[in-house]
Amino acid sequence: MTVVTNETWESWLGPRRSARLAERYGTPFYGYSARVLRNRCRALRRAFPGALIQYAMKANSNPALLRMIRGQKLGVDTVSAWEVQLARECGFRPRAIVYSGSNPSVEELRAVHRAGAMVNLDALSALHRYGKLFRGAPVSLRLNLEIGGGHHPHVVTAGPDSKFGLSPEELPEARAIAARYGLKVIGLHQHIGSGVFELALWLEAMDALLEIAAAIPGIERIDAGGGFGVPYRPEEQAIELGDWGRAVTARMAAFNAQRTKKARLVLEPGRFVVCEAGVLVARVTTVKRTRDRVFVGVDSGMHHLIRPALYQSWHPIDFYPHRTGTPERVFVVGPICESGDVIAEERMMPVPEEGDLLVVGNAGAYGYAMASHYNLRARPAEVLVDGDRAREVRKRETYRDVVRARDV
Ligand code: LLP
């Protein structure tokens, strides 16, 4: 039984080191652990032998991390022309890249095709466009089999209300369009959502996909998507990746036993690869008491980590140095002019002092990747910790980076 434990950041970024890094690079910064990242890649490869694991780079597209992930023999799942371009620049070969963008423009389809990446298409009109442009090309079809899941309604990507995927009823027409242009349907794809903990649900979706694939000759790729849940709250259990792997591998074997041309399992995990490898480190600027609350104001907020504001996500936090006062109901908030600018709410902990550091865990996925310039603030630096060494893998933005207008 492989239990992937909730690896906390203290093993690579304790109070002393975070203080040193904050001194060297300023705050706020995202810190990443090379060790945790490599371990996650290895765990996936071990659990799904023979599968093509295409890391969903939307979760974190820092080039240094992408190079490490490529070094761990993972491919990459992309959703924009620039993600494809960056993947190529980070050394991913065309056949290691899949593109699963939503509502792509013609220019984007051209760029993806030019780069030689595999495409997952999910609209009949997109198939027409692609077929006219690239007669005879291989394609994979994204399906919506109405089995969805995930940690928040915003991240459920299948079901009757979802914009993603072709319905099974559309499949005959999709295949007819493909045939008309000589497109070869070599793959089927689905992604049910993000932050899925229920193996049974994920398998139900995979079974539905395999059942459809069984009726289509020429299928070489069964792309079952990503979505593997990662625990954020202490009471959440890590998924048992070994069980997950065995169940999925057995299904693929049973599927392939019926076929002369064997299909390869493809997976697209994003969060699972990078989430626990990353933290956000910020400085406490202001401690302020109102009648009912203790607000701990920090120099980072929803513009750097939007997940708490957008999905009410709970992230583990700590303050360094550890204070010993009586725990109080602490609200950690940022510098943005919105009341929704929260990082953590109602945490019972000793109140930090101004100048202390805040560390936010599980920030490696959908952290920097979703950061913005709101309120005209810079995106933070990114620092990679590898053993005893740390290096800045992206600089904090400057005023000029952010403004970018010619006529200031
Ligand atoms: N494949 C496709 C087609 C996807 O759309 C996604 C995520 C993934 C793979 C990777 O899913 P993962 O393994 O990371 O769960 N911003 C949200 C998550 C949005 C995910 C969107 N699609 C969050 O912070 O929770």
Short mmCIF file of C-alpha atoms and ligand atoms in Angstrom, two decimals:
data_model
loop_
_atom_site.label_atom_id
_atom_site.label_comp_id
_atom_site.label_asym_id
_atom_site.label_seq_id
_atom_site.Cartn_x
_atom_site.Cartn_y
_atom_site.Cartn_z
CA MET A 1 0.00 0.00 0.00
CA THR A 2 1.56 3.28 -1.08
CA VAL A 3 0.17 6.05 1.07
CA VAL A 4 1.36 9.39 -0.15
CA THR A 5 1.57 11.39 3.03
CA ASN A 6 0.86 15.02 3.41
CA GLU A 7 4.45 16.24 3.25
CA THR A 8 4.75 19.43 5.28
CA TRP A 9 7.13 22.20 4.39
CA GLU A 10 8.95 22.20 7.74
CA SER A 11 11.26 19.49 6.40
CA TRP A 12 12.74 21.93 3.88
CA LEU A 13 11.75 25.40 4.98
CA GLY A 14 11.75 25.95 8.72
CA PRO A 15 11.92 29.27 10.60
CA ARG A 16 15.67 29.83 10.10
CA ARG A 17 15.78 29.11 6.42
CA SER A 18 12.68 31.11 5.59
CA ALA A 19 14.17 34.08 7.47
CA ARG A 20 17.41 33.74 5.47
CA LEU A 21 15.58 33.50 2.15
CA ALA A 22 13.31 36.43 3.03
CA GLU A 23 16.43 38.42 3.81
CA ARG A 24 18.08 37.47 0.52
CA TYR A 25 15.13 37.71 -1.88
CA GLY A 26 12.68 39.95 -0.05
CA THR A 27 9.02 39.15 0.57
CA PRO A 28 6.69 37.87 -0.59
CA PHE A 29 8.14 34.89 -2.45
CA TYR A 30 7.04 31.46 -3.52
CA GLY A 31 9.38 28.74 -2.32
CA TYR A 32 9.55 25.31 -3.97
CA SER A 33 11.16 22.08 -2.86
CA ALA A 34 12.98 20.13 -5.55
CA ARG A 35 12.90 17.03 -3.35
CA VAL A 36 9.14 17.03 -2.84
CA LEU A 37 8.61 17.69 -6.55
CA ARG A 38 10.83 14.77 -7.59
CA ASN A 39 9.15 12.51 -5.07
CA ARG A 40 5.75 13.31 -6.48
CA CYS A 41 6.88 12.52 -10.02
CA ARG A 42 8.43 9.24 -8.88
CA ALA A 43 5.32 8.25 -6.94
CA LEU A 44 3.23 8.75 -10.07
CA ARG A 45 5.59 6.77 -12.27
CA ARG A 46 5.67 3.93 -9.77
CA ALA A 47 1.91 3.84 -9.35
CA PHE A 48 1.14 3.90 -13.09
CA PRO A 49 3.85 1.87 -14.82
CA GLY A 50 3.76 2.24 -18.59
CA ALA A 51 1.42 5.23 -18.53
CA LEU A 52 2.26 8.52 -20.21
CA ILE A 53 1.98 11.09 -17.44
CA GLN A 54 1.48 14.55 -18.88
CA TYR A 55 1.81 17.15 -16.13
CA ALA A 56 -0.90 19.81 -16.41
CA MET A 57 1.38 22.83 -16.52
CA LYS A 58 -1.44 25.27 -15.86
CA ALA A 59 -0.90 24.39 -12.20
CA ASN A 60 2.59 25.91 -12.22
CA SER A 61 4.57 26.81 -15.31
CA ASN A 62 7.79 28.01 -13.75
CA PRO A 63 10.46 26.98 -16.30
CA ALA A 64 12.83 25.60 -13.66
CA LEU A 65 10.10 23.30 -12.36
CA LEU A 66 9.11 22.31 -15.88
CA ARG A 67 12.69 21.27 -16.63
CA MET A 68 12.80 19.18 -13.47
CA ILE A 69 9.49 17.54 -14.33
CA ARG A 70 10.77 16.75 -17.81
CA GLY A 71 13.90 15.30 -16.21
CA GLN A 72 11.59 12.97 -14.27
CA LYS A 73 10.30 11.64 -17.62
CA LEU A 74 6.88 13.24 -17.48
CA GLY A 75 5.26 14.84 -20.49
CA VAL A 76 3.10 17.92 -20.34
CA ASP A 77 -0.56 18.88 -20.77
CA THR A 78 -1.03 22.39 -22.13
CA VAL A 79 -3.99 24.72 -22.64
CA SER A 80 -2.61 27.64 -24.64
CA ALA A 81 -0.21 28.31 -27.49
CA TRP A 82 2.25 29.91 -25.06
CA GLU A 83 2.13 26.92 -22.76
CA VAL A 84 3.05 24.79 -25.78
CA GLN A 85 5.84 27.21 -26.69
CA LEU A 86 7.23 27.25 -23.17
CA ALA A 87 7.06 23.46 -22.95
CA ARG A 88 9.10 23.23 -26.16
CA GLU A 89 11.61 25.76 -24.81
CA CYS A 90 11.92 23.68 -21.63
CA GLY A 91 12.87 20.68 -23.71
CA PHE A 92 9.64 18.70 -23.97
CA ARG A 93 9.49 16.86 -27.28
CA PRO A 94 6.40 17.37 -29.43
CA ARG A 95 5.16 13.87 -28.75
CA ALA A 96 5.35 14.50 -24.99
CA ILE A 97 2.96 17.45 -25.33
CA VAL A 98 -0.81 17.35 -25.46
CA TYR A 99 -2.99 20.41 -25.90
CA SER A 100 -6.41 20.45 -24.20
CA GLY A 101 -7.36 24.10 -24.61
CA SER A 102 -10.94 25.30 -24.33
CA ASN A 103 -12.55 27.14 -27.26
CA PRO A 104 -9.28 27.57 -29.16
CA SER A 105 -8.93 30.19 -31.87
CA VAL A 106 -7.76 29.21 -35.34
CA GLU A 107 -4.40 30.89 -34.65
CA GLU A 108 -4.01 28.81 -31.53
CA LEU A 109 -4.82 25.57 -33.38
CA ARG A 110 -2.26 26.50 -36.02
CA ALA A 111 0.41 27.15 -33.41
CA VAL A 112 -0.28 23.89 -31.61
CA HIS A 113 -0.23 21.92 -34.84
CA ARG A 114 2.98 23.62 -35.95
CA ALA A 115 4.61 22.59 -32.68
CA GLY A 116 3.65 18.97 -33.37
CA ALA A 117 1.59 18.52 -30.19
CA MET A 118 -1.33 16.13 -29.89
CA VAL A 119 -4.72 17.88 -29.61
CA ASN A 120 -7.81 17.09 -27.58
CA LEU A 121 -10.79 18.70 -29.36
CA ASP A 122 -14.23 19.03 -27.80
CA ALA A 123 -16.54 20.86 -30.22
CA LEU A 124 -17.93 19.75 -33.59
CA SER A 125 -17.08 23.09 -35.17
CA ALA A 126 -13.50 22.84 -33.89
CA LEU A 127 -13.21 19.47 -35.63
CA HIS A 128 -14.39 21.06 -38.87
CA ARG A 129 -11.84 23.84 -38.51
CA TYR A 130 -9.03 21.49 -37.61
CA GLY A 131 -9.94 19.10 -40.42
CA LYS A 132 -9.98 21.85 -43.06
CA LEU A 133 -6.62 23.13 -41.87
CA PHE A 134 -4.81 19.86 -41.32
CA ARG A 135 -6.31 17.08 -43.39
CA GLY A 136 -5.18 13.65 -42.27
CA ALA A 137 -3.88 14.77 -38.88
CA PRO A 138 -4.30 12.63 -35.76
CA VAL A 139 -6.73 13.93 -33.13
CA SER A 140 -8.11 12.97 -29.78
CA LEU A 141 -11.68 13.74 -28.73
CA ARG A 142 -12.58 15.13 -25.32
CA LEU A 143 -15.80 13.67 -23.97
CA ASN A 144 -18.19 14.78 -21.27
CA LEU A 145 -19.72 11.61 -19.89
CA GLU A 146 -21.63 13.52 -17.24
CA ILE A 147 -19.56 12.17 -14.38
CA GLY A 148 -17.91 15.12 -12.68
CA GLY A 149 -16.21 15.84 -9.39
CA GLY A 150 -13.88 18.23 -7.58
CA HIS A 151 -13.31 20.41 -4.55
CA HIS A 152 -15.54 23.29 -5.70
CA PRO A 153 -18.24 23.79 -8.37
CA HIS A 154 -15.86 26.03 -10.35
CA VAL A 155 -13.47 23.14 -10.94
CA VAL A 156 -15.92 20.39 -11.89
CA THR A 157 -15.32 19.91 -15.61
CA ALA A 158 -17.91 17.35 -16.64
CA GLY A 159 -21.65 17.10 -16.15
CA PRO A 160 -24.79 18.54 -17.75
CA ASP A 161 -23.80 22.17 -17.10
CA SER A 162 -20.18 21.93 -18.17
CA LYS A 163 -18.73 23.77 -21.18
CA PHE A 164 -16.19 20.99 -21.68
CA GLY A 165 -16.35 17.90 -23.84
CA LEU A 166 -18.50 16.31 -26.52
CA SER A 167 -21.51 14.34 -25.37
CA PRO A 168 -21.67 10.63 -26.29
CA GLU A 169 -24.63 11.51 -28.56
CA GLU A 170 -22.37 13.82 -30.56
CA LEU A 171 -19.70 11.20 -31.00
CA PRO A 172 -21.04 9.62 -34.24
CA GLU A 173 -21.17 13.05 -35.86
CA ALA A 174 -17.72 13.91 -34.53
CA ARG A 175 -16.34 10.72 -36.08
CA ALA A 176 -18.13 11.44 -39.35
CA ILE A 177 -16.58 14.93 -39.49
CA ALA A 178 -13.18 13.45 -38.74
CA ALA A 179 -13.64 10.88 -41.52
CA ARG A 180 -14.65 13.60 -43.98
CA TYR A 181 -11.29 15.33 -43.51
CA GLY A 182 -9.27 12.18 -43.06
CA LEU A 183 -8.57 13.08 -39.43
CA LYS A 184 -7.50 9.99 -37.52
CA VAL A 185 -9.26 9.67 -34.18
CA ILE A 186 -6.48 8.03 -32.20
CA GLY A 187 -7.47 9.10 -28.69
CA LEU A 188 -10.31 9.70 -26.31
CA HIS A 189 -9.98 12.13 -23.43
CA GLN A 190 -11.88 13.25 -20.39
CA HIS A 191 -11.10 15.25 -17.27
CA ILE A 192 -13.81 15.10 -14.65
CA GLY A 193 -12.57 17.88 -12.41
CA SER A 194 -9.91 18.93 -9.95
CA GLY A 195 -9.37 17.83 -6.37
CA VAL A 196 -11.03 14.42 -6.60
CA PHE A 197 -10.54 12.10 -3.63
CA GLU A 198 -13.05 9.38 -4.54
CA LEU A 199 -11.34 6.60 -6.45
CA ALA A 200 -14.73 4.97 -7.14
CA LEU A 201 -15.99 8.09 -8.91
CA TRP A 202 -12.84 8.46 -10.98
CA LEU A 203 -13.03 4.76 -11.96
CA GLU A 204 -16.70 5.05 -12.89
CA ALA A 205 -15.72 7.80 -15.31
CA MET A 206 -12.80 5.78 -16.65
CA ASP A 207 -15.03 2.72 -17.19
CA ALA A 208 -17.47 4.86 -19.13
CA LEU A 209 -14.61 6.16 -21.28
CA LEU A 210 -13.26 2.65 -21.92
CA GLU A 211 -16.69 1.38 -22.86
CA ILE A 212 -16.92 3.98 -25.58
CA ALA A 213 -13.32 3.44 -26.67
CA ALA A 214 -13.97 -0.30 -27.06
CA ALA A 215 -16.27 0.45 -29.99
CA ILE A 216 -13.71 2.62 -31.84
CA PRO A 217 -10.93 0.93 -33.74
CA GLY A 218 -7.65 2.82 -33.92
CA ILE A 219 -7.71 4.24 -30.40
CA GLU A 220 -4.12 4.48 -29.14
CA ARG A 221 -4.57 6.92 -26.27
CA ILE A 222 -6.93 6.64 -23.35
CA ASP A 223 -6.46 10.01 -21.69
CA ALA A 224 -8.28 9.80 -18.38
CA GLY A 225 -7.31 13.30 -17.27
CA GLY A 226 -5.98 14.46 -13.93
CA GLY A 227 -7.69 15.71 -10.80
CA PHE A 228 -6.01 13.63 -8.09
CA GLY A 229 -6.90 15.23 -4.77
CA VAL A 230 -4.28 16.54 -2.37
CA PRO A 231 -5.14 17.08 1.32
CA TYR A 232 -5.11 20.69 2.49
CA ARG A 233 -6.85 20.39 5.85
CA PRO A 234 -5.32 18.23 8.59
CA GLU A 235 -8.40 16.02 8.69
CA GLU A 236 -8.22 15.26 4.96
CA GLN A 237 -6.69 11.92 3.99
CA ALA A 238 -4.12 11.64 1.23
CA ILE A 239 -5.29 9.43 -1.62
CA GLU A 240 -3.80 5.98 -1.78
CA LEU A 241 -1.98 6.32 -5.03
CA GLY A 242 -0.97 2.65 -5.09
CA ASP A 243 -4.62 1.54 -4.96
CA TRP A 244 -5.45 4.12 -7.60
CA GLY A 245 -2.65 2.87 -9.83
CA ARG A 246 -3.50 -0.82 -9.45
CA ALA A 247 -7.18 -0.28 -10.23
CA VAL A 248 -6.48 1.85 -13.29
CA THR A 249 -3.70 -0.38 -14.59
CA ALA A 250 -5.93 -3.47 -14.27
CA ARG A 251 -8.67 -1.77 -16.26
CA MET A 252 -6.24 -0.82 -19.00
CA ALA A 253 -4.94 -4.39 -19.14
CA ALA A 254 -8.49 -5.77 -19.44
CA PHE A 255 -9.26 -3.24 -22.17
CA ASN A 256 -6.12 -4.05 -24.13
CA ALA A 257 -6.65 -7.82 -23.81
CA GLN A 258 -9.62 -7.38 -26.17
CA ARG A 259 -7.68 -5.44 -28.77
CA THR A 260 -5.05 -6.13 -31.36
CA LYS A 261 -3.79 -2.56 -31.33
CA LYS A 262 -2.90 -1.72 -27.73
CA ALA A 263 -3.80 1.64 -26.26
CA ARG A 264 -1.67 3.60 -23.82
CA LEU A 265 -3.00 5.13 -20.65
CA VAL A 266 -2.45 8.89 -20.42
CA LEU A 267 -2.88 10.89 -17.21
CA GLU A 268 -2.79 14.65 -16.70
CA PRO A 269 -2.19 15.44 -13.04
CA GLY A 270 -1.33 19.03 -12.20
CA ARG A 271 -2.00 19.72 -8.53
CA PHE A 272 -0.66 16.34 -7.39
CA VAL A 273 2.76 17.08 -8.87
CA VAL A 274 3.39 20.56 -7.50
CA CYS A 275 0.93 21.47 -4.74
CA GLU A 276 2.83 20.25 -1.71
CA ALA A 277 6.17 21.26 -3.21
CA GLY A 278 5.34 24.95 -2.81
CA VAL A 279 4.78 27.58 -0.12
CA LEU A 280 4.10 31.27 -0.17
CA VAL A 281 6.17 33.31 2.29
CA ALA A 282 5.01 36.80 3.25
CA ARG A 283 5.85 39.39 5.88
CA VAL A 284 3.43 40.54 8.57
CA THR A 285 3.05 44.27 8.06
CA THR A 286 0.20 45.15 10.42
CA VAL A 287 -1.53 43.56 13.39
CA LYS A 288 -4.87 45.18 13.99
CA ARG A 289 -7.62 44.40 16.47
CA THR A 290 -11.26 45.19 15.88
CA ARG A 291 -14.05 44.41 18.31
CA ASP A 292 -14.39 40.77 17.23
CA ARG A 293 -11.32 39.97 15.24
CA VAL A 294 -7.57 40.01 15.10
CA PHE A 295 -6.49 40.95 11.58
CA VAL A 296 -2.97 39.97 10.61
CA GLY A 297 -2.13 42.03 7.55
CA VAL A 298 0.62 40.71 5.29
CA ASP A 299 2.39 41.88 2.13
CA SER A 300 0.73 39.22 -0.03
CA GLY A 301 -2.90 38.42 -0.70
CA MET A 302 -5.50 37.45 -3.29
CA HIS A 303 -3.33 38.88 -6.09
CA HIS A 304 -0.72 36.18 -5.34
CA LEU A 305 -2.87 33.35 -4.00
CA ILE A 306 -6.45 33.71 -5.10
CA ARG A 307 -7.64 30.26 -4.01
CA PRO A 308 -9.01 31.25 -0.57
CA ALA A 309 -10.91 34.19 -2.09
CA LEU A 310 -12.11 32.31 -5.17
CA TYR A 311 -12.93 28.86 -3.81
CA GLN A 312 -12.89 29.48 -0.04
CA SER A 313 -9.94 27.11 -0.02
CA TRP A 314 -8.28 26.34 3.28
CA HIS A 315 -4.47 26.42 3.24
CA PRO A 316 -2.27 25.43 6.17
CA ILE A 317 -0.39 28.41 7.63
CA ASP A 318 2.21 29.16 10.25
CA PHE A 319 4.04 32.22 11.53
CA TYR A 320 7.75 32.41 12.17
CA PRO A 321 9.20 32.77 14.74
CA HIS A 322 6.75 30.73 16.77
CA ARG A 323 5.16 32.97 19.41
CA THR A 324 3.91 31.56 22.65
CA GLY A 325 0.95 33.85 23.44
CA THR A 326 -2.59 32.62 24.05
CA PRO A 327 -4.22 31.46 20.81
CA GLU A 328 -6.76 33.90 19.38
CA ARG A 329 -9.08 33.94 16.37
CA VAL A 330 -6.74 35.23 13.68
CA PHE A 331 -7.75 36.45 10.20
CA VAL A 332 -4.86 36.71 7.73
CA VAL A 333 -5.54 39.35 5.12
CA GLY A 334 -3.63 41.07 2.33
CA PRO A 335 -3.04 44.58 1.00
CA ILE A 336 -5.74 44.53 -1.71
CA CYS A 337 -8.66 46.91 -1.47
CA GLU A 338 -11.36 44.27 -1.24
CA SER A 339 -12.85 42.61 1.80
CA GLY A 340 -12.48 39.27 0.02
CA ASP A 341 -8.71 39.61 0.18
CA VAL A 342 -8.15 36.79 2.64
CA ILE A 343 -5.49 34.12 2.96
CA ALA A 344 -6.83 32.40 6.06
CA GLU A 345 -9.83 32.93 8.29
CA GLU A 346 -10.55 32.13 11.91
CA ARG A 347 -7.36 30.34 12.82
CA MET A 348 -6.82 29.81 16.52
CA MET A 349 -3.17 30.63 17.00
CA PRO A 350 -0.86 32.92 18.95
CA VAL A 351 -0.89 36.36 17.35
CA PRO A 352 2.33 37.08 15.45
CA GLU A 353 4.19 40.37 15.69
CA GLU A 354 4.71 42.86 12.91
CA GLY A 355 7.83 41.85 10.99
CA ASP A 356 7.25 38.11 11.53
CA LEU A 357 6.93 35.80 8.54
CA LEU A 358 3.80 34.02 7.34
CA VAL A 359 4.20 30.70 5.56
CA VAL A 360 1.27 29.36 3.53
CA GLY A 361 1.47 25.70 2.62
CA ASN A 362 0.14 23.76 -0.37
CA ALA A 363 0.77 26.79 -2.52
CA GLY A 364 2.73 25.12 -5.34
CA ALA A 365 -0.35 24.50 -7.51
CA TYR A 366 -2.54 27.29 -8.87
CA GLY A 367 -0.67 29.85 -6.77
CA TYR A 368 1.77 31.88 -8.86
CA ALA A 369 -0.01 30.54 -11.96
CA MET A 370 -3.17 32.47 -11.03
CA ALA A 371 -1.42 35.59 -9.69
CA SER A 372 -2.29 39.02 -11.07
CA HIS A 373 -1.24 42.66 -11.00
CA TYR A 374 -4.42 43.80 -9.30
CA ASN A 375 -3.95 47.12 -7.50
CA LEU A 376 -0.78 47.54 -9.54
CA ARG A 377 1.29 45.19 -7.46
CA ALA A 378 4.16 43.00 -8.59
CA ARG A 379 4.00 39.25 -8.79
CA PRO A 380 6.42 37.77 -6.25
CA ALA A 381 9.80 36.12 -6.68
CA GLU A 382 10.07 32.32 -6.94
CA VAL A 383 12.84 30.42 -5.17
CA LEU A 384 13.79 26.79 -5.67
CA VAL A 385 15.27 24.93 -2.69
CA ASP A 386 17.34 21.88 -3.61
CA GLY A 387 19.13 20.27 -0.67
CA ASP A 388 21.34 22.93 0.93
CA ARG A 389 21.05 25.26 -2.03
CA ALA A 390 18.44 27.81 -2.94
CA ARG A 391 18.21 29.85 -6.10
CA GLU A 392 15.86 32.43 -7.46
CA VAL A 393 14.05 30.89 -10.43
CA ARG A 394 11.99 33.97 -11.21
CA LYS A 395 12.57 37.52 -10.12
CA ARG A 396 10.01 39.66 -8.43
CA GLU A 397 8.51 42.01 -10.98
CA THR A 398 9.49 45.64 -11.09
CA TYR A 399 7.33 48.71 -11.58
CA ARG A 400 8.35 48.73 -15.25
CA ASP A 401 7.44 45.04 -15.71
CA VAL A 402 3.99 45.68 -14.35
CA VAL A 403 3.15 48.97 -16.04
CA ARG A 404 4.49 48.10 -19.51
CA ALA A 405 2.84 51.08 -21.17
CA ARG A 406 5.05 53.04 -23.54
CA ASP A 407 3.83 56.48 -22.68
CA VAL A 408 4.26 56.72 -18.94
N1 LLP B 1 -6.39 18.19 -17.47
C1 LLP B 1 -7.29 19.14 -17.80
C2 LLP B 1 -7.92 19.08 -19.11
C3 LLP B 1 -7.62 20.15 -16.87
O1 LLP B 1 -8.52 21.07 -17.21
C4 LLP B 1 -6.98 20.19 -15.61
C5 LLP B 1 -7.29 21.23 -14.64
C6 LLP B 1 -6.02 19.19 -15.33
C7 LLP B 1 -5.77 18.21 -16.27
C8 LLP B 1 -5.28 19.14 -14.03
O2 LLP B 1 -6.10 19.00 -12.92
P1 LLP B 1 -5.42 18.74 -11.49
O3 LLP B 1 -4.70 17.42 -11.56
O4 LLP B 1 -4.49 19.85 -11.23
O5 LLP B 1 -6.55 18.72 -10.53
N2 LLP B 1 -7.52 26.63 -10.16
C9 LLP B 1 -8.18 25.47 -9.54
C10 LLP B 1 -7.97 24.21 -10.32
C11 LLP B 1 -8.44 24.32 -11.76
C12 LLP B 1 -8.11 23.11 -12.57
C13 LLP B 1 -8.46 23.28 -14.00
N3 LLP B 1 -8.14 22.14 -14.85
C14 LLP B 1 -7.67 25.35 -8.10
O6 LLP B 1 -6.85 26.15 -7.67
O7 LLP B 1 -8.14 24.48 -7.37
#
